[in-house]
Amino acid sequence: MGPEALLETPARPGSRGSRRAGRTLGTLRVLDFGAVSPVRSQSLWHALACGVGRGSPAALALCRPAQPYVSLGYHRPLADLDLGTCRRRGLPVLRRLVGGGTVYLDPRQLFFQVVVPPDAVPAARSQAVAELLGPARAAFEAAGLPADFDQGELAVAGRKVCGHGAGLVGGAVVVVGNLLERFDAAAAAGVLWAPDAESRRRLAGRMAECVGPDPTWPVDAQAFAEGLVSAYAEAFGVTPEPGGLTPFEERVARRFDRLLGSPAFLCGPGGQSETQLTERRRAEIWTVKVRAGVVEARVVLDSTVLRAALVGGRLRDVVVEDPEGDQDPGVATALEGVTEGSPALEALARGGPSAARAAAAAARLLARARGGGE
Amino acid sequence: MSEDDAVAGPTDDGQLVRVEGFLVRLDLAYEPDGHLWVAPPDGSTGNVRIGLDPLGVETTGTVAHLVVGSVGTRVRRGEPLGSLEAEKFVGPLVAPLTGVIRAVNPALATPRQVVEDPYGTWVAEVLPEAWEEESAQLVRGADRLPAWFADEVRRFRLEGVLAQ
Amino acid sequence: MSRSAGPWRLLVDDGVGAAEGLAVDEALMASYGRDRPPREPTVRLYTYRDHCALVGRYQHLAAEVDLERARALGVQVNRRPTGGGAIVMSRGQLGVAVVTRAPAAERPRDLLERYAEGILRGLASLGIEAGFRGKNDLEAGGRKIAGLGLYLDGNGALLFHASVLADLDVPLMLSVLRIPAAKLADKAVAAVAERVTTVSRVLGEPWDGPRLRPWVAAGIAEATGAELEPRSVEPEEAELASRLVEEKYTSATWLEQRSPQPDATASALVKTPAGLLRAYLAVSGDVVKSVVFTGDGSELGPAFARLEAALTWQPLEERAVAAAVRRAVGEDPSAEGVDPEALAEALVEAGRRAASRELAAPMRTGSCYFPEVTTR
């Protein structure tokens, strides 16, 4: 079974078509999968989607991975990962059929999945995701995290508290999310490939700063689970009905158990090759999206290494290393807060050669970041 | 897209018109459900180029990834030709025609190009197996296209998918 | 917290055989799978027959147990579905199993701590002050008194398991389990006694599993807020258990299973003002699985027992190891003036050496009461 077979479409390419969004859902199945192995924390809801795609009622599911692991968004390259570290830490690596980034998942994250037939949501993707994630806001509030949507993500005081992804899986629309009870920034940064130790250190710091609730905030997972069920039941106007997987879904889950971590599937839909992996690692610009609007980056240009975060399109925490340059600390300061096309870049470009190199590196990073919609 | 000039006149080259603020090329055929454009078969190779139309791009959101099956793969109309990710949503790119993939645009490595230039950035070249029958199910013709496109824009606005 | 509505089922049995004891635990889990209606948890408080040697899920049977000696002594041998080291079970140890379906909202680790809290309260009501040591042990007076484990099956059922040392026949354990370091020590029994204690030893009178049972039952009821109602195994569960005995727990395939990732071991020698200190490490991947310290002849202070526990399951990284060493050793005079930085460095170096080495099976990973100390 290839991944394409799992991206089953309705018989006719019709989900964007004339059927009006917001079809009434008959009922909402609620499935609590409990604490499960890494692969089951993915395979169970993939199978659930296949069931809903074949006509089973809409569903809300919950589970928690019993061990930490790493999950690649459907289109993310394996090159995102430091596979050696994953192997040494015994972390399974799985690819999922929904979008989003390459993420570290562990038992301090409670996963939820909302699965509906495609004609129950608007045809436009962004709207479908917003509509299906919307009710979760109330559950975060019940958990003690008064989250609001910030650039499409649920966040509290600038900290993302819910990772999410979505897709058409097995003919059903799925939105998955997690309640980050506590986020292990060091572990999460550790599994990602980084060009050097300093990049990884900065990445971990950036993550600690804007992902997961503040460690001092108490998070009530029980209240979250209860709040989630009532919020979605209310949003869909249906009565929740606790239940389990159908025999068909159980069978499909076993197929996903084998698929999601299989070497061929891990390579991804674009069939990423070793060459691409090497290319990426040689690339002059390295970026990791930490949360919406926040990217940690390193740019190499000749003898210059520029380290910076991009926050809302502005350079932050800029460090310039240039062993052949004059090590003018003013260059990094001048780049602080700079946006694409800013006059400060031009001014630097007219300065000495090392200032010009730093400005060019910054300009490349800003140009690359423009419109990146990951 | 704020311009609200209902059906405007042809632009310079006569093949491009502005409809409800979107540019529509009149020499192409359109897959109405997926909002893909399909160019007529190339005279020498018989291949057709396929891409996303501006309304498809607009309602998809910021495209993060666009992947098409490998060259040589046979695809069927209505089944996945590839996959597309926008706003963290992954969905199939549905083939408007049955045929064999003959080329994939290397420019897809930078999906932003599809957004910036939807007509200029073809996604795949397919050698169609049943062009005559299947192209009849696409929307085409300079007489039909402006009205059809305007209806589509209004429908998306009604559904709230497009801003008024 | 999902406190129970109805009473929990309490199962009691004594003198069970190795295969039967493990099979019943597993059969109980079947009732808590996703495909079954929700039900209240089951608490099983039981003892094994004298004696059974049980290795952990990923251990090599013959490497951990002297099979010939076991046969001669009539000791039954088997493999647990849970991880961890080799143990000897008998009437002297109370087996504690809690079987439930963990809802996603509860962390398995939180459940483990709640059930372990029940055991701690049971011991406290006897006047034994015990607490957590590392992740998977309970200790009293700096010595291990219970080992804990958690097992989740593919259907969403959860098994908490503990063995509480009401008593322990140390010479028998030493003769059946392969514990070279203990045997190398001048006084093997004393070496074990340094690390392990029992209810009998703390209270100064003979205790055993059945005698300890009501105290632990009351402790669990208190910690979980549940009422325990004595009942029996359902016919369907009994049938499944006997099938598991036949098809799994007495099959050679199960018993002879091998670890997918064998552990590597190495030792490190560190000079201290008080003499030479030898550390034996077992590492799995880049994680420390166990460490045992021995001095050159003299008994080591309690700081080292703390350190052994603190290092278990630490990542093999200078920073983590150094922090664990500083925490455990600190300014404690019983640490004999050891330099935490030098010790950490030596440990990590030895661990890396072990991890990088090509491994040859069989490898010993050790008993729960005395982690492995093979020299290579």
mmCIF file with all atom_site columns, C-alpha atoms in Angstrom, chain B residues 20-115:
data_model
loop_
_atom_site.group_PDB
_atom_site.id
_atom_site.type_symbol
_atom_site.label_atom_id
_atom_site.label_alt_id
_atom_site.label_comp_id
_atom_site.label_asym_id
_atom_site.label_entity_id
_atom_site.label_seq_id
_atom_site.pdbx_PDB_ins_code
_atom_site.Cartn_x
_atom_site.Cartn_y
_atom_site.Cartn_z
_atom_site.occupancy
_atom_site.B_iso_or_equiv
_atom_site.pdbx_formal_charge
_atom_site.auth_seq_id
_atom_site.auth_comp_id
_atom_site.auth_asym_id
_atom_site.auth_atom_id
_atom_site.pdbx_PDB_model_num
ATOM 1  C CA . GLU B 1 20  ? -13.558 40.073 -10.277 1.00 0.00 ? 20  GLU B CA 1
ATOM 2  C CA . GLY B 1 21  ? -9.975  41.095 -9.678  1.00 0.00 ? 21  GLY B CA 1
ATOM 3  C CA . PHE B 1 22  ? -8.450  37.814 -10.903 1.00 0.00 ? 22  PHE B CA 1
ATOM 4  C CA . LEU B 1 23  ? -6.597  37.316 -14.158 1.00 0.00 ? 23  LEU B CA 1
ATOM 5  C CA . VAL B 1 24  ? -8.105  34.624 -16.376 1.00 0.00 ? 24  VAL B CA 1
ATOM 6  C CA . ARG B 1 25  ? -6.373  33.227 -19.444 1.00 0.00 ? 25  ARG B CA 1
ATOM 7  C CA . LEU B 1 26  ? -8.930  32.489 -22.130 1.00 0.00 ? 26  LEU B CA 1
ATOM 8  C CA . ASP B 1 27  ? -6.735  30.108 -24.145 1.00 0.00 ? 27  ASP B CA 1
ATOM 9  C CA . LEU B 1 28  ? -6.647  27.483 -21.370 1.00 0.00 ? 28  LEU B CA 1
ATOM 10 C CA . ALA B 1 29  ? -9.141  24.906 -20.113 1.00 0.00 ? 29  ALA B CA 1
ATOM 11 C CA . TYR B 1 30  ? -10.012 24.687 -16.385 1.00 0.00 ? 30  TYR B CA 1
ATOM 12 C CA . GLU B 1 31  ? -10.773 21.811 -14.036 1.00 0.00 ? 31  GLU B CA 1
ATOM 13 C CA . PRO B 1 32  ? -13.622 23.423 -12.085 1.00 0.00 ? 32  PRO B CA 1
ATOM 14 C CA . ASP B 1 33  ? -13.390 21.424 -8.827  1.00 0.00 ? 33  ASP B CA 1
ATOM 15 C CA . GLY B 1 34  ? -9.657  21.647 -8.290  1.00 0.00 ? 34  GLY B CA 1
ATOM 16 C CA . HIS B 1 35  ? -9.237  25.039 -9.974  1.00 0.00 ? 35  HIS B CA 1
ATOM 17 C CA . LEU B 1 36  ? -6.405  23.797 -12.133 1.00 0.00 ? 36  LEU B CA 1
ATOM 18 C CA . TRP B 1 37  ? -5.617  25.102 -15.588 1.00 0.00 ? 37  TRP B CA 1
ATOM 19 C CA . VAL B 1 38  ? -4.888  22.718 -18.445 1.00 0.00 ? 38  VAL B CA 1
ATOM 20 C CA . ALA B 1 39  ? -3.119  23.920 -21.587 1.00 0.00 ? 39  ALA B CA 1
ATOM 21 C CA . PRO B 1 40  ? -3.994  22.402 -24.973 1.00 0.00 ? 40  PRO B CA 1
ATOM 22 C CA . PRO B 1 41  ? -1.710  19.544 -26.107 1.00 0.00 ? 41  PRO B CA 1
ATOM 23 C CA . ASP B 1 42  ? 1.659   20.594 -27.420 1.00 0.00 ? 42  ASP B CA 1
ATOM 24 C CA . GLY B 1 43  ? 1.759   20.288 -31.203 1.00 0.00 ? 43  GLY B CA 1
ATOM 25 C CA . SER B 1 44  ? 4.853   18.113 -31.381 1.00 0.00 ? 44  SER B CA 1
ATOM 26 C CA . THR B 1 45  ? 4.886   16.097 -28.108 1.00 0.00 ? 45  THR B CA 1
ATOM 27 C CA . GLY B 1 46  ? 1.170   15.894 -27.412 1.00 0.00 ? 46  GLY B CA 1
ATOM 28 C CA . ASN B 1 47  ? 1.893   16.711 -23.748 1.00 0.00 ? 47  ASN B CA 1
ATOM 29 C CA . VAL B 1 48  ? -0.371  19.022 -21.783 1.00 0.00 ? 48  VAL B CA 1
ATOM 30 C CA . ARG B 1 49  ? 0.824   21.336 -19.054 1.00 0.00 ? 49  ARG B CA 1
ATOM 31 C CA . ILE B 1 50  ? -1.174  21.619 -15.846 1.00 0.00 ? 50  ILE B CA 1
ATOM 32 C CA . GLY B 1 51  ? -1.063  24.330 -13.203 1.00 0.00 ? 51  GLY B CA 1
ATOM 33 C CA . LEU B 1 52  ? -3.086  26.008 -10.444 1.00 0.00 ? 52  LEU B CA 1
ATOM 34 C CA . ASP B 1 53  ? -5.350  28.874 -11.495 1.00 0.00 ? 53  ASP B CA 1
ATOM 35 C CA . PRO B 1 54  ? -5.266  32.152 -9.543  1.00 0.00 ? 54  PRO B CA 1
ATOM 36 C CA . LEU B 1 55  ? -8.483  31.346 -7.713  1.00 0.00 ? 55  LEU B CA 1
ATOM 37 C CA . GLY B 1 56  ? -7.099  27.945 -6.757  1.00 0.00 ? 56  GLY B CA 1
ATOM 38 C CA . VAL B 1 57  ? -3.958  29.632 -5.444  1.00 0.00 ? 57  VAL B CA 1
ATOM 39 C CA . GLU B 1 58  ? -5.933  32.269 -3.567  1.00 0.00 ? 58  GLU B CA 1
ATOM 40 C CA . THR B 1 59  ? -8.252  29.810 -1.811  1.00 0.00 ? 59  THR B CA 1
ATOM 41 C CA . THR B 1 60  ? -5.486  27.334 -0.994  1.00 0.00 ? 60  THR B CA 1
ATOM 42 C CA . GLY B 1 61  ? -3.541  29.672 1.232   1.00 0.00 ? 61  GLY B CA 1
ATOM 43 C CA . THR B 1 62  ? 0.222   30.006 1.339   1.00 0.00 ? 62  THR B CA 1
ATOM 44 C CA . VAL B 1 63  ? 1.614   26.955 -0.419  1.00 0.00 ? 63  VAL B CA 1
ATOM 45 C CA . ALA B 1 64  ? 4.420   25.404 1.594   1.00 0.00 ? 64  ALA B CA 1
ATOM 46 C CA . HIS B 1 65  ? 5.003   22.226 -0.399  1.00 0.00 ? 65  HIS B CA 1
ATOM 47 C CA . LEU B 1 66  ? 3.871   20.956 -3.767  1.00 0.00 ? 66  LEU B CA 1
ATOM 48 C CA . VAL B 1 67  ? 4.998   17.508 -4.818  1.00 0.00 ? 67  VAL B CA 1
ATOM 49 C CA . VAL B 1 68  ? 4.074   15.716 -8.037  1.00 0.00 ? 68  VAL B CA 1
ATOM 50 C CA . GLY B 1 69  ? 4.440   11.968 -8.649  1.00 0.00 ? 69  GLY B CA 1
ATOM 51 C CA . SER B 1 70  ? 7.543   10.867 -10.513 1.00 0.00 ? 70  SER B CA 1
ATOM 52 C CA . VAL B 1 71  ? 7.961   11.009 -14.263 1.00 0.00 ? 71  VAL B CA 1
ATOM 53 C CA . GLY B 1 72  ? 6.561   7.900  -15.914 1.00 0.00 ? 72  GLY B CA 1
ATOM 54 C CA . THR B 1 73  ? 3.772   7.430  -13.384 1.00 0.00 ? 73  THR B CA 1
ATOM 55 C CA . ARG B 1 74  ? 0.315   6.896  -14.853 1.00 0.00 ? 74  ARG B CA 1
ATOM 56 C CA . VAL B 1 75  ? -2.367  9.004  -13.225 1.00 0.00 ? 75  VAL B CA 1
ATOM 57 C CA . ARG B 1 76  ? -6.116  8.874  -13.674 1.00 0.00 ? 76  ARG B CA 1
ATOM 58 C CA . ARG B 1 77  ? -8.524  11.747 -13.813 1.00 0.00 ? 77  ARG B CA 1
ATOM 59 C CA . GLY B 1 78  ? -9.964  12.285 -10.324 1.00 0.00 ? 78  GLY B CA 1
ATOM 60 C CA . GLU B 1 79  ? -7.092  10.549 -8.550  1.00 0.00 ? 79  GLU B CA 1
ATOM 61 C CA . PRO B 1 80  ? -3.990  12.112 -6.982  1.00 0.00 ? 80  PRO B CA 1
ATOM 62 C CA . LEU B 1 81  ? -1.393  13.569 -9.289  1.00 0.00 ? 81  LEU B CA 1
ATOM 63 C CA . GLY B 1 82  ? 0.623   14.730 -6.308  1.00 0.00 ? 82  GLY B CA 1
ATOM 64 C CA . SER B 1 83  ? 0.157   16.423 -2.971  1.00 0.00 ? 83  SER B CA 1
ATOM 65 C CA . LEU B 1 84  ? 0.037   19.959 -1.750  1.00 0.00 ? 84  LEU B CA 1
ATOM 66 C CA . GLU B 1 85  ? 0.509   21.499 1.671   1.00 0.00 ? 85  GLU B CA 1
ATOM 67 C CA . ALA B 1 86  ? -0.719  24.909 2.731   1.00 0.00 ? 86  ALA B CA 1
ATOM 68 C CA . GLU B 1 87  ? -1.473  26.185 6.206   1.00 0.00 ? 87  GLU B CA 1
ATOM 69 C CA . LYS B 1 88  ? -0.214  22.814 7.509   1.00 0.00 ? 88  LYS B CA 1
ATOM 70 C CA . PHE B 1 89  ? -3.030  21.104 5.562   1.00 0.00 ? 89  PHE B CA 1
ATOM 71 C CA . VAL B 1 90  ? -1.963  18.259 3.279   1.00 0.00 ? 90  VAL B CA 1
ATOM 72 C CA . GLY B 1 91  ? -4.244  17.244 0.475   1.00 0.00 ? 91  GLY B CA 1
ATOM 73 C CA . PRO B 1 92  ? -4.018  15.565 -2.892  1.00 0.00 ? 92  PRO B CA 1
ATOM 74 C CA . LEU B 1 93  ? -3.522  17.488 -6.077  1.00 0.00 ? 93  LEU B CA 1
ATOM 75 C CA . VAL B 1 94  ? -6.233  15.840 -8.142  1.00 0.00 ? 94  VAL B CA 1
ATOM 76 C CA . ALA B 1 95  ? -5.389  14.934 -11.751 1.00 0.00 ? 95  ALA B CA 1
ATOM 77 C CA . PRO B 1 96  ? -7.688  16.639 -14.248 1.00 0.00 ? 96  PRO B CA 1
ATOM 78 C CA . LEU B 1 97  ? -6.750  14.103 -16.948 1.00 0.00 ? 97  LEU B CA 1
ATOM 79 C CA . THR B 1 98  ? -5.771  10.488 -17.318 1.00 0.00 ? 98  THR B CA 1
ATOM 80 C CA . GLY B 1 99  ? -2.286  9.986  -18.653 1.00 0.00 ? 99  GLY B CA 1
ATOM 81 C CA . VAL B 1 100 ? 1.392   9.535  -17.936 1.00 0.00 ? 100 VAL B CA 1
ATOM 82 C CA . ILE B 1 101 ? 3.463   12.174 -16.143 1.00 0.00 ? 101 ILE B CA 1
ATOM 83 C CA . ARG B 1 102 ? 6.119   13.301 -18.620 1.00 0.00 ? 102 ARG B CA 1
ATOM 84 C CA . ALA B 1 103 ? 7.736   16.137 -16.695 1.00 0.00 ? 103 ALA B CA 1
ATOM 85 C CA . VAL B 1 104 ? 7.633   17.867 -13.329 1.00 0.00 ? 104 VAL B CA 1
ATOM 86 C CA . ASN B 1 105 ? 8.514   21.530 -13.056 1.00 0.00 ? 105 ASN B CA 1
ATOM 87 C CA . PRO B 1 106 ? 11.780  21.852 -11.115 1.00 0.00 ? 106 PRO B CA 1
ATOM 88 C CA . ALA B 1 107 ? 10.584  25.277 -9.990  1.00 0.00 ? 107 ALA B CA 1
ATOM 89 C CA . LEU B 1 108 ? 8.242   23.514 -7.521  1.00 0.00 ? 108 LEU B CA 1
ATOM 90 C CA . ALA B 1 109 ? 11.184  23.347 -5.130  1.00 0.00 ? 109 ALA B CA 1
ATOM 91 C CA . THR B 1 110 ? 10.228  26.967 -4.451  1.00 0.00 ? 110 THR B CA 1
ATOM 92 C CA . PRO B 1 111 ? 6.432   26.715 -4.164  1.00 0.00 ? 111 PRO B CA 1
ATOM 93 C CA . ARG B 1 112 ? 6.238   30.474 -3.760  1.00 0.00 ? 112 ARG B CA 1
ATOM 94 C CA . GLN B 1 113 ? 6.604   30.745 -7.541  1.00 0.00 ? 113 GLN B CA 1
ATOM 95 C CA . VAL B 1 114 ? 3.212   29.078 -8.015  1.00 0.00 ? 114 VAL B CA 1
ATOM 96 C CA . VAL B 1 115 ? 1.685   31.789 -5.885  1.00 0.00 ? 115 VAL B CA 1
#
